[in-house]
Tab-separated table of C-alpha atoms and ligand atoms in Angstrom:
chain	number	residue	atom	x	y	z
A	1	MET	CA	117.848	81.979	77.079
A	2	SER	CA	116.992	80.091	73.899
A	3	GLU	CA	115.969	83.419	72.409
A	4	ALA	CA	119.470	84.745	72.207
A	5	SER	CA	120.884	81.353	71.086
A	6	SER	CA	119.728	81.278	67.601
A	7	PRO	CA	120.440	83.847	64.820
A	8	SER	CA	116.919	84.947	63.782
A	9	SER	CA	115.002	84.632	66.959
A	10	ALA	CA	116.902	87.757	67.820
A	11	ALA	CA	114.009	89.245	65.666
A	12	SER	CA	111.567	87.672	68.100
A	13	GLY	CA	107.874	88.231	67.307
A	14	THR	CA	108.555	88.075	63.604
A	15	ALA	CA	107.366	84.776	62.253
A	16	THR	CA	110.492	83.197	60.773
A	17	PRO	CA	109.638	79.632	60.001
A	18	ARG	CA	112.228	77.109	61.202
A	19	VAL	CA	113.819	74.531	58.903
A	20	PHE	CA	115.792	71.435	59.731
A	21	SER	CA	117.396	69.098	57.427
A	22	GLY	CA	120.239	66.476	57.481
A	23	ILE	CA	122.596	64.722	55.045
A	24	GLN	CA	124.724	61.651	55.649
A	25	PRO	CA	128.586	61.969	55.244
A	26	THR	CA	128.742	58.659	53.505
A	27	ALA	CA	130.758	59.665	50.490
A	28	GLY	CA	134.005	61.600	49.708
A	29	SER	CA	131.931	64.118	47.743
A	30	PHE	CA	128.423	65.209	47.222
A	31	HIS	CA	127.139	64.984	43.641
A	32	LEU	CA	125.241	67.162	41.203
A	33	GLY	CA	121.915	65.374	42.168
A	34	ASN	CA	122.525	66.424	45.846
A	35	TYR	CA	123.428	69.865	44.855
A	36	LEU	CA	120.370	70.594	42.506
A	37	GLY	CA	117.886	68.294	44.417
A	38	ALA	CA	118.571	69.633	47.888
A	39	LEU	CA	121.648	71.554	48.934
A	40	ARG	CA	121.189	74.582	46.711
A	41	GLN	CA	117.831	75.089	48.332
A	42	TRP	CA	119.409	74.702	51.780
A	43	ILE	CA	121.650	77.777	50.939
A	44	ALA	CA	118.707	79.795	49.633
A	45	MET	CA	116.570	78.915	52.782
A	46	GLN	CA	119.071	80.571	55.038
A	47	ASP	CA	117.499	83.871	54.122
A	48	THR	CA	113.854	83.085	54.496
A	49	HIS	CA	113.958	80.575	57.473
A	50	GLU	CA	115.795	79.988	60.785
A	51	ALA	CA	117.847	77.148	59.568
A	52	PHE	CA	119.337	74.215	61.151
A	53	TYR	CA	121.391	71.828	58.971
A	54	CYS	CA	123.096	68.613	60.317
A	55	VAL	CA	125.645	66.244	58.858
A	56	VAL	CA	124.193	63.082	60.394
A	57	ASP	CA	127.297	61.063	61.269
A	58	MET	CA	125.363	58.903	63.800
A	59	HIS	CA	123.209	57.721	61.077
A	60	ALA	CA	126.237	56.846	59.019
A	61	ILE	CA	127.427	54.094	61.519
A	62	THR	CA	124.304	52.032	61.209
A	63	VAL	CA	125.797	50.131	58.266
A	64	ALA	CA	129.281	48.776	57.817
A	65	TYR	CA	131.929	51.553	57.669
A	66	ASP	CA	135.463	52.603	58.329
A	67	PRO	CA	136.147	54.911	61.392
A	68	ALA	CA	139.006	56.812	59.648
A	69	ALA	CA	136.935	57.427	56.501
A	70	LEU	CA	133.934	58.678	58.593
A	71	ARG	CA	136.013	61.244	60.283
A	72	VAL	CA	137.364	62.500	56.817
A	73	ARG	CA	133.940	62.436	55.254
A	74	SER	CA	132.279	64.314	58.020
A	75	ARG	CA	134.623	67.136	57.714
A	76	VAL	CA	134.531	67.055	53.913
A	77	SER	CA	130.865	67.138	53.921
A	78	ALA	CA	130.694	70.082	56.228
A	79	ALA	CA	133.390	71.935	54.108
A	80	GLN	CA	131.513	71.493	50.995
A	81	LEU	CA	128.310	72.941	52.466
A	82	LEU	CA	130.308	75.890	53.729
A	83	ALA	CA	131.794	76.141	50.331
A	84	MET	CA	128.447	75.988	48.600
A	85	GLY	CA	127.478	78.997	50.673
A	86	LEU	CA	126.097	77.938	54.008
A	87	ASP	CA	127.172	80.632	56.347
A	88	GLN	CA	127.337	80.167	60.118
A	89	ASP	CA	126.235	83.800	60.500
A	90	ARG	CA	123.028	83.116	58.701
A	91	SER	CA	122.304	79.551	59.667
A	92	THR	CA	123.394	76.772	62.032
A	93	LEU	CA	125.623	73.913	60.532
A	94	PHE	CA	126.743	71.177	62.829
A	95	LEU	CA	127.738	67.527	63.180
A	96	GLN	CA	125.078	65.390	64.862
A	97	SER	CA	127.402	63.648	67.146
A	98	HIS	CA	128.432	66.902	68.682
A	99	VAL	CA	124.983	67.263	70.219
A	100	PRO	CA	124.222	64.121	72.293
A	101	GLU	CA	120.659	65.127	72.754
A	102	HIS	CA	119.937	63.658	69.471
A	103	ALA	CA	120.707	60.155	70.867
A	104	GLU	CA	118.913	60.898	74.120
A	105	LEU	CA	115.501	61.890	72.427
A	106	ALA	CA	115.915	58.886	70.132
A	107	TRP	CA	115.654	56.771	73.215
A	108	VAL	CA	112.555	58.357	74.489
A	109	LEU	CA	110.890	58.300	71.019
A	110	GLY	CA	112.001	54.813	70.496
A	111	SER	CA	109.863	53.824	73.461
A	112	LEU	CA	106.905	55.323	71.848
A	113	THR	CA	107.501	53.471	68.584
A	114	GLY	CA	105.847	50.166	67.884
A	115	PHE	CA	108.114	47.372	66.800
A	116	GLY	CA	105.724	46.623	63.899
A	117	GLU	CA	105.590	50.356	63.036
A	118	ALA	CA	109.343	50.612	62.679
A	119	GLY	CA	109.382	47.183	60.686
A	120	ARG	CA	107.087	48.795	58.070
A	121	MET	CA	109.615	51.388	56.985
A	122	THR	CA	110.410	50.429	53.328
A	123	GLN	CA	113.896	51.936	53.419
A	124	PHE	CA	114.894	49.477	56.311
A	125	LYS	CA	113.203	46.588	54.514
A	126	ASP	CA	115.204	47.286	51.316
A	127	LYS	CA	118.500	47.902	53.207
A	128	SER	CA	118.141	45.073	55.456
A	129	ALA	CA	117.227	42.698	52.669
A	130	LYS	CA	120.527	43.587	51.030
A	131	GLN	CA	122.654	43.070	54.208
A	132	GLY	CA	120.926	39.814	55.461
A	133	THR	CA	119.733	39.381	59.119
A	134	SER	CA	123.386	38.855	60.529
A	135	GLY	CA	124.578	42.184	58.757
A	136	THR	CA	121.540	44.151	59.825
A	137	THR	CA	122.005	46.142	62.973
A	138	VAL	CA	119.475	47.332	65.558
A	139	GLY	CA	120.745	50.888	64.664
A	140	LEU	CA	119.561	50.496	61.110
A	141	PHE	CA	116.168	49.468	62.405
A	142	THR	CA	115.878	52.453	64.578
A	143	TYR	CA	117.314	54.804	62.116
A	144	PRO	CA	114.023	56.551	61.340
A	145	VAL	CA	113.539	57.200	65.092
A	146	LEU	CA	116.891	58.881	65.378
A	147	GLN	CA	115.862	60.968	62.207
A	148	ALA	CA	112.524	61.812	64.237
A	149	ALA	CA	114.648	62.955	67.077
A	150	ASP	CA	116.898	65.093	64.889
A	151	ILE	CA	113.914	66.996	63.748
A	152	LEU	CA	111.828	67.216	66.789
A	153	LEU	CA	114.653	68.548	69.044
A	154	TYR	CA	114.370	71.800	66.835
A	155	SER	CA	110.735	72.107	67.302
A	156	PRO	CA	110.105	75.881	68.190
A	157	GLU	CA	108.724	76.358	71.663
A	158	PRO	CA	105.220	77.884	72.237
A	159	GLY	CA	105.463	81.557	71.777
A	160	GLU	CA	108.351	81.389	69.462
A	161	GLY	CA	106.774	82.840	66.249
A	162	GLU	CA	104.415	80.623	64.334
A	163	ARG	CA	105.798	77.367	65.543
A	164	ASP	CA	106.403	76.207	61.998
A	165	LEU	CA	108.908	73.364	61.425
A	166	ARG	CA	109.759	72.564	57.797
A	167	VAL	CA	111.812	69.677	56.711
A	168	PRO	CA	113.148	69.765	52.979
A	169	VAL	CA	113.429	66.154	52.015
A	170	GLY	CA	113.120	64.133	48.837
A	171	GLU	CA	110.409	61.762	47.900
A	172	ASP	CA	112.431	58.790	49.351
A	173	GLN	CA	112.163	60.320	52.985
A	174	ARG	CA	108.472	60.890	53.049
A	175	GLN	CA	107.800	57.747	55.008
A	176	HIS	CA	110.296	58.747	57.537
A	177	LEU	CA	108.654	62.232	57.910
A	178	GLU	CA	105.384	60.647	58.319
A	179	LEU	CA	106.692	58.608	61.253
A	180	THR	CA	108.078	61.789	62.723
A	181	ARG	CA	104.766	63.474	62.581
A	182	THR	CA	103.113	60.372	64.152
A	183	LEU	CA	105.649	60.380	66.985
A	184	ALA	CA	105.091	64.066	67.515
A	185	GLN	CA	101.446	63.677	67.834
A	186	ARG	CA	101.616	60.643	69.950
A	187	PHE	CA	104.017	62.351	72.291
A	188	ASN	CA	101.910	65.583	72.458
A	189	HIS	CA	98.731	63.386	73.217
A	190	ARG	CA	100.400	61.319	76.035
A	191	PHE	CA	102.475	63.786	77.601
A	192	GLY	CA	100.992	67.325	76.664
A	193	ASP	CA	101.533	69.759	73.807
A	194	THR	CA	105.276	69.799	73.271
A	195	PHE	CA	106.302	69.207	69.612
A	196	VAL	CA	105.263	70.995	66.480
A	197	VAL	CA	104.216	68.492	63.915
A	198	PRO	CA	106.644	69.067	61.145
A	199	GLU	CA	105.904	69.462	57.329
A	200	ALA	CA	107.694	67.857	54.591
A	201	HIS	CA	108.897	70.788	52.394
A	202	ILE	CA	109.513	70.249	48.724
A	203	PRO	CA	111.552	73.501	47.844
A	204	ALA	CA	110.747	75.535	44.931
A	205	GLY	CA	113.334	74.943	42.251
A	206	ALA	CA	114.513	71.594	43.378
A	207	ALA	CA	115.395	69.623	40.339
A	208	LYS	CA	115.384	65.859	40.104
A	209	ILE	CA	118.592	64.873	38.294
A	210	THR	CA	119.005	61.442	36.783
A	211	ASP	CA	121.941	59.158	36.199
A	212	LEU	CA	124.008	60.361	33.225
A	213	GLN	CA	124.287	56.727	31.877
A	214	ASP	CA	120.746	55.602	32.809
A	215	PRO	CA	118.544	58.763	32.613
A	216	THR	CA	115.536	56.900	33.796
A	217	ALA	CA	117.094	56.291	37.181
A	218	LYS	CA	117.775	58.960	39.955
A	219	MET	CA	121.493	60.073	40.257
A	220	SER	CA	122.505	58.201	43.413
A	221	LYS	CA	125.700	57.073	45.086
A	222	SER	CA	124.241	53.657	45.990
A	223	ALA	CA	122.684	52.886	42.581
A	224	SER	CA	124.631	54.652	39.821
A	225	SER	CA	127.929	53.797	38.158
A	226	PRO	CA	130.870	56.403	38.485
A	227	GLN	CA	130.209	57.329	34.929
A	228	GLY	CA	126.642	58.167	35.756
A	229	ILE	CA	127.529	60.705	38.589
A	230	VAL	CA	129.221	63.988	38.570
A	231	ASP	CA	130.820	64.738	41.862
A	232	VAL	CA	131.043	68.214	43.146
A	233	LEU	CA	134.756	67.738	44.043
A	234	GLU	CA	135.700	66.034	40.782
A	235	ASP	CA	138.705	67.249	38.888
A	236	PRO	CA	137.753	69.284	35.680
A	237	GLY	CA	138.927	66.707	33.018
A	238	PRO	CA	136.889	63.859	34.139
A	239	MET	CA	133.915	66.148	35.012
A	240	ARG	CA	133.968	67.353	31.392
A	241	LYS	CA	134.298	63.924	29.929
A	242	LYS	CA	131.421	62.608	31.954
A	243	ILE	CA	128.961	65.300	30.446
A	244	MET	CA	130.292	64.681	26.961
A	245	ARG	CA	129.702	60.951	27.313
A	246	ALA	CA	126.238	61.277	28.867
A	247	VAL	CA	123.819	59.098	27.289
A	248	THR	CA	121.689	61.071	24.685
A	249	ASP	CA	118.923	59.723	22.536
A	250	THR	CA	118.455	58.866	18.951
A	251	GLY	CA	117.842	61.864	16.680
A	252	THR	CA	119.818	65.300	17.034
A	253	ASP	CA	117.094	67.592	18.588
A	254	VAL	CA	117.743	69.377	21.785
A	255	ARG	CA	114.226	69.089	23.041
A	256	TYR	CA	112.566	68.563	26.454
A	257	ASP	CA	110.640	65.250	26.166
A	258	GLU	CA	110.683	63.237	29.367
A	259	GLU	CA	109.174	60.181	27.679
A	260	ASN	CA	111.138	59.778	24.518
A	261	LYS	CA	114.305	61.919	25.258
A	262	ALA	CA	115.054	61.155	28.952
A	263	GLY	CA	118.890	61.778	28.420
A	264	VAL	CA	118.562	65.150	26.812
A	265	THR	CA	115.681	66.160	29.136
A	266	ASN	CA	117.990	65.557	32.087
A	267	LEU	CA	120.873	67.584	30.561
A	268	LEU	CA	118.309	70.355	29.679
A	269	ARG	CA	117.158	70.321	33.334
A	270	ILE	CA	120.703	70.534	34.727
A	271	PHE	CA	121.673	73.201	32.172
A	272	SER	CA	118.551	75.375	33.170
A	273	ALA	CA	118.936	74.978	36.838
A	274	LEU	CA	122.664	75.845	36.802
A	275	GLU	CA	122.501	78.694	34.395
A	276	GLY	CA	119.153	79.987	35.424
A	277	THR	CA	117.830	79.873	31.933
A	278	PRO	CA	114.345	78.529	31.021
A	279	VAL	CA	114.340	75.358	29.208
A	280	ALA	CA	112.469	76.851	26.148
A	281	ASP	CA	115.149	79.362	25.812
A	282	LEU	CA	117.852	76.533	25.677
A	283	GLU	CA	115.817	74.804	23.203
A	284	GLY	CA	115.807	77.840	20.944
A	285	ARG	CA	119.525	78.470	21.408
A	286	TYR	CA	120.463	74.951	20.349
A	287	ALA	CA	117.978	74.489	17.643
A	288	GLY	CA	119.816	72.849	14.794
A	289	THR	CA	123.186	72.663	16.453
A	290	GLY	CA	123.072	68.958	17.508
A	291	TYR	CA	124.032	67.490	20.734
A	292	GLY	CA	127.888	68.178	20.540
A	293	GLN	CA	127.842	71.908	21.100
A	294	PHE	CA	125.039	71.692	23.677
A	295	LYS	CA	126.996	69.156	25.699
A	296	LYS	CA	130.292	71.247	25.365
A	297	ASP	CA	128.493	74.292	26.690
A	298	LEU	CA	126.798	72.407	29.451
A	299	ALA	CA	130.156	70.940	30.633
A	300	GLN	CA	131.426	74.453	30.796
A	301	VAL	CA	128.502	75.491	32.950
A	302	VAL	CA	128.914	72.694	35.223
A	303	LEU	CA	132.726	73.407	35.572
A	304	ASP	CA	132.039	77.097	36.157
A	305	THR	CA	129.628	76.092	39.034
A	306	PHE	CA	131.735	73.472	40.895
A	307	THR	CA	135.317	74.781	40.291
A	308	PRO	CA	134.924	77.718	42.929
A	309	ILE	CA	133.198	75.330	45.249
A	310	ARG	CA	136.044	72.633	44.856
A	311	GLU	CA	138.572	75.234	45.435
A	312	ARG	CA	136.933	76.644	48.637
A	313	THR	CA	136.316	73.170	49.905
A	314	HIS	CA	140.062	72.379	49.742
A	315	LYS	CA	140.893	75.671	51.386
A	316	LEU	CA	138.519	75.022	54.146
A	317	LEU	CA	140.034	71.500	54.612
A	318	ALA	CA	143.504	72.817	54.662
A	319	ASP	CA	142.861	74.606	57.991
A	320	GLU	CA	141.305	71.940	60.111
A	321	GLN	CA	141.416	73.996	63.213
A	322	GLU	CA	139.379	76.629	61.770
A	323	LEU	CA	136.978	74.307	60.238
A	324	ASP	CA	136.600	72.640	63.625
A	325	ARG	CA	136.030	75.960	65.176
A	326	LEU	CA	133.267	76.880	62.748
A	327	LEU	CA	131.641	73.470	63.502
A	328	ALA	CA	131.850	74.028	67.316
A	329	GLN	CA	130.056	77.387	66.794
A	330	GLY	CA	127.201	75.531	64.937
A	331	ALA	CA	127.157	72.905	67.825
A	332	ASP	CA	127.037	75.424	70.527
A	333	ARG	CA	124.006	77.100	68.886
A	334	ALA	CA	122.297	73.822	68.190
A	335	SER	CA	123.000	72.511	71.673
A	336	GLN	CA	121.200	75.477	73.346
A	337	VAL	CA	117.965	74.749	71.453
A	338	ALA	CA	118.327	70.913	71.944
A	339	ALA	CA	119.178	71.197	75.738
A	340	ARG	CA	115.992	73.263	76.087
A	341	THR	CA	113.845	70.831	74.318
A	342	MET	CA	115.262	67.871	76.299
A	343	GLU	CA	114.776	69.768	79.597
A	344	ILE	CA	110.967	69.841	78.754
A	345	VAL	CA	110.826	66.206	77.509
A	346	ARG	CA	112.526	64.749	80.653
A	347	ASP	CA	109.989	66.574	82.827
A	348	ARG	CA	107.010	65.554	80.612
A	349	VAL	CA	107.986	61.913	80.538
A	350	GLY	CA	108.462	61.709	84.283
A	351	PHE	CA	112.091	61.819	84.922
A	352	VAL	CA	113.253	63.380	88.277
A	353	GLY	CA	114.873	66.800	87.681
A	354	ARG	CA	118.474	66.742	88.752
A	355	GLY	CA	119.019	68.634	92.018
A	356	ARG	CA	121.601	71.357	92.109
B	1	LIG	N1	117.581	59.962	56.301
B	1	LIG	C1	117.986	61.186	55.538
B	1	LIG	C2	118.581	60.778	54.175
B	1	LIG	O1	118.977	59.754	53.921
B	1	LIG	C3	119.093	62.020	56.243
B	1	LIG	C4	118.453	62.468	57.533
B	1	LIG	C5	118.706	62.135	58.845
B	1	LIG	C6	117.609	63.656	57.617
B	1	LIG	N2	118.175	63.011	59.684
B	1	LIG	C7	117.376	63.875	59.121
B	1	LIG	C8	116.962	64.449	56.697
B	1	LIG	C9	116.437	64.879	59.366
B	1	LIG	C10	115.996	65.391	57.176
B	1	LIG	C11	115.786	65.556	58.437
B	1	LIG	O2	118.395	61.685	53.285
């Protein structure tokens, strides 16, 4: 049954590695750092992996938030992913809350997680330090356990190809992935081999993009000023302005030098990734022209990339019924895999099967 449920297990026997990743719908738009650091690779991996991609709306409620904004942002997030090239015929895109097994498996895994073990998660320590004890929720504490459940639900069953489960994530998620691996091993050890131990996957071509105003810091919604971030859905005018006003360095050379020219180096990385031109070629092209022409051309490349994505996103959002239909399609496919995994898990942990 689960064989017919997923796009590429139709080609059963061929070892298509499975990939799972998630992104929070916490902003009104994704940004250039999300795009070059992760999302572009999600798109590419549709063709080499059996891919499951999840907008993790349940993770988004672990901190203070507005329900109406969450609803908008979840749809905007999904629409942007589709506009960037995610395709329900080649992968499975869904909203986490549409597949309640995520919460159910999180409960089981939470009962295998030590209190101290969860307390050692540095992201929890950082976030809870900012919120104070009264503002810190139990949901924020168990956030990494829900993340482990997200991933392990899509663990391929024995006999399903190579039983390979890859998770493309950035450096900041390494500890959460380590916990996921520990929980998979612990479950297998106590209850019998059930989960594939997933691998962190740093995708080829992922580029680390830094803040346009502070090029030594990562481009990030929580840390950067608006001037330091280029949003995917931003209007062309402000988009161009932000690139033109990006911090460069003293001197006039367009030269890749992480240590002494962090600003220009970041812009070269963006240019190279978006245009597909090696950095050395760009250095040659802009030898002696100064920063002005370089930035002007880069702004055009950024606009050429994001304009069609912005337009497709708005088109998708204009037909909410169709967008919701596409998401239901993803949820149906994800549910079939998740339901099968939970059947096995319930049995292994000793729950009585429901009679018919
Ligand atoms: N915690 C991840 C982040 O902030 C988002 C996430 C939730 C995720 N569940 C996941 C990423 C499962 C990979 C796999 O980036």
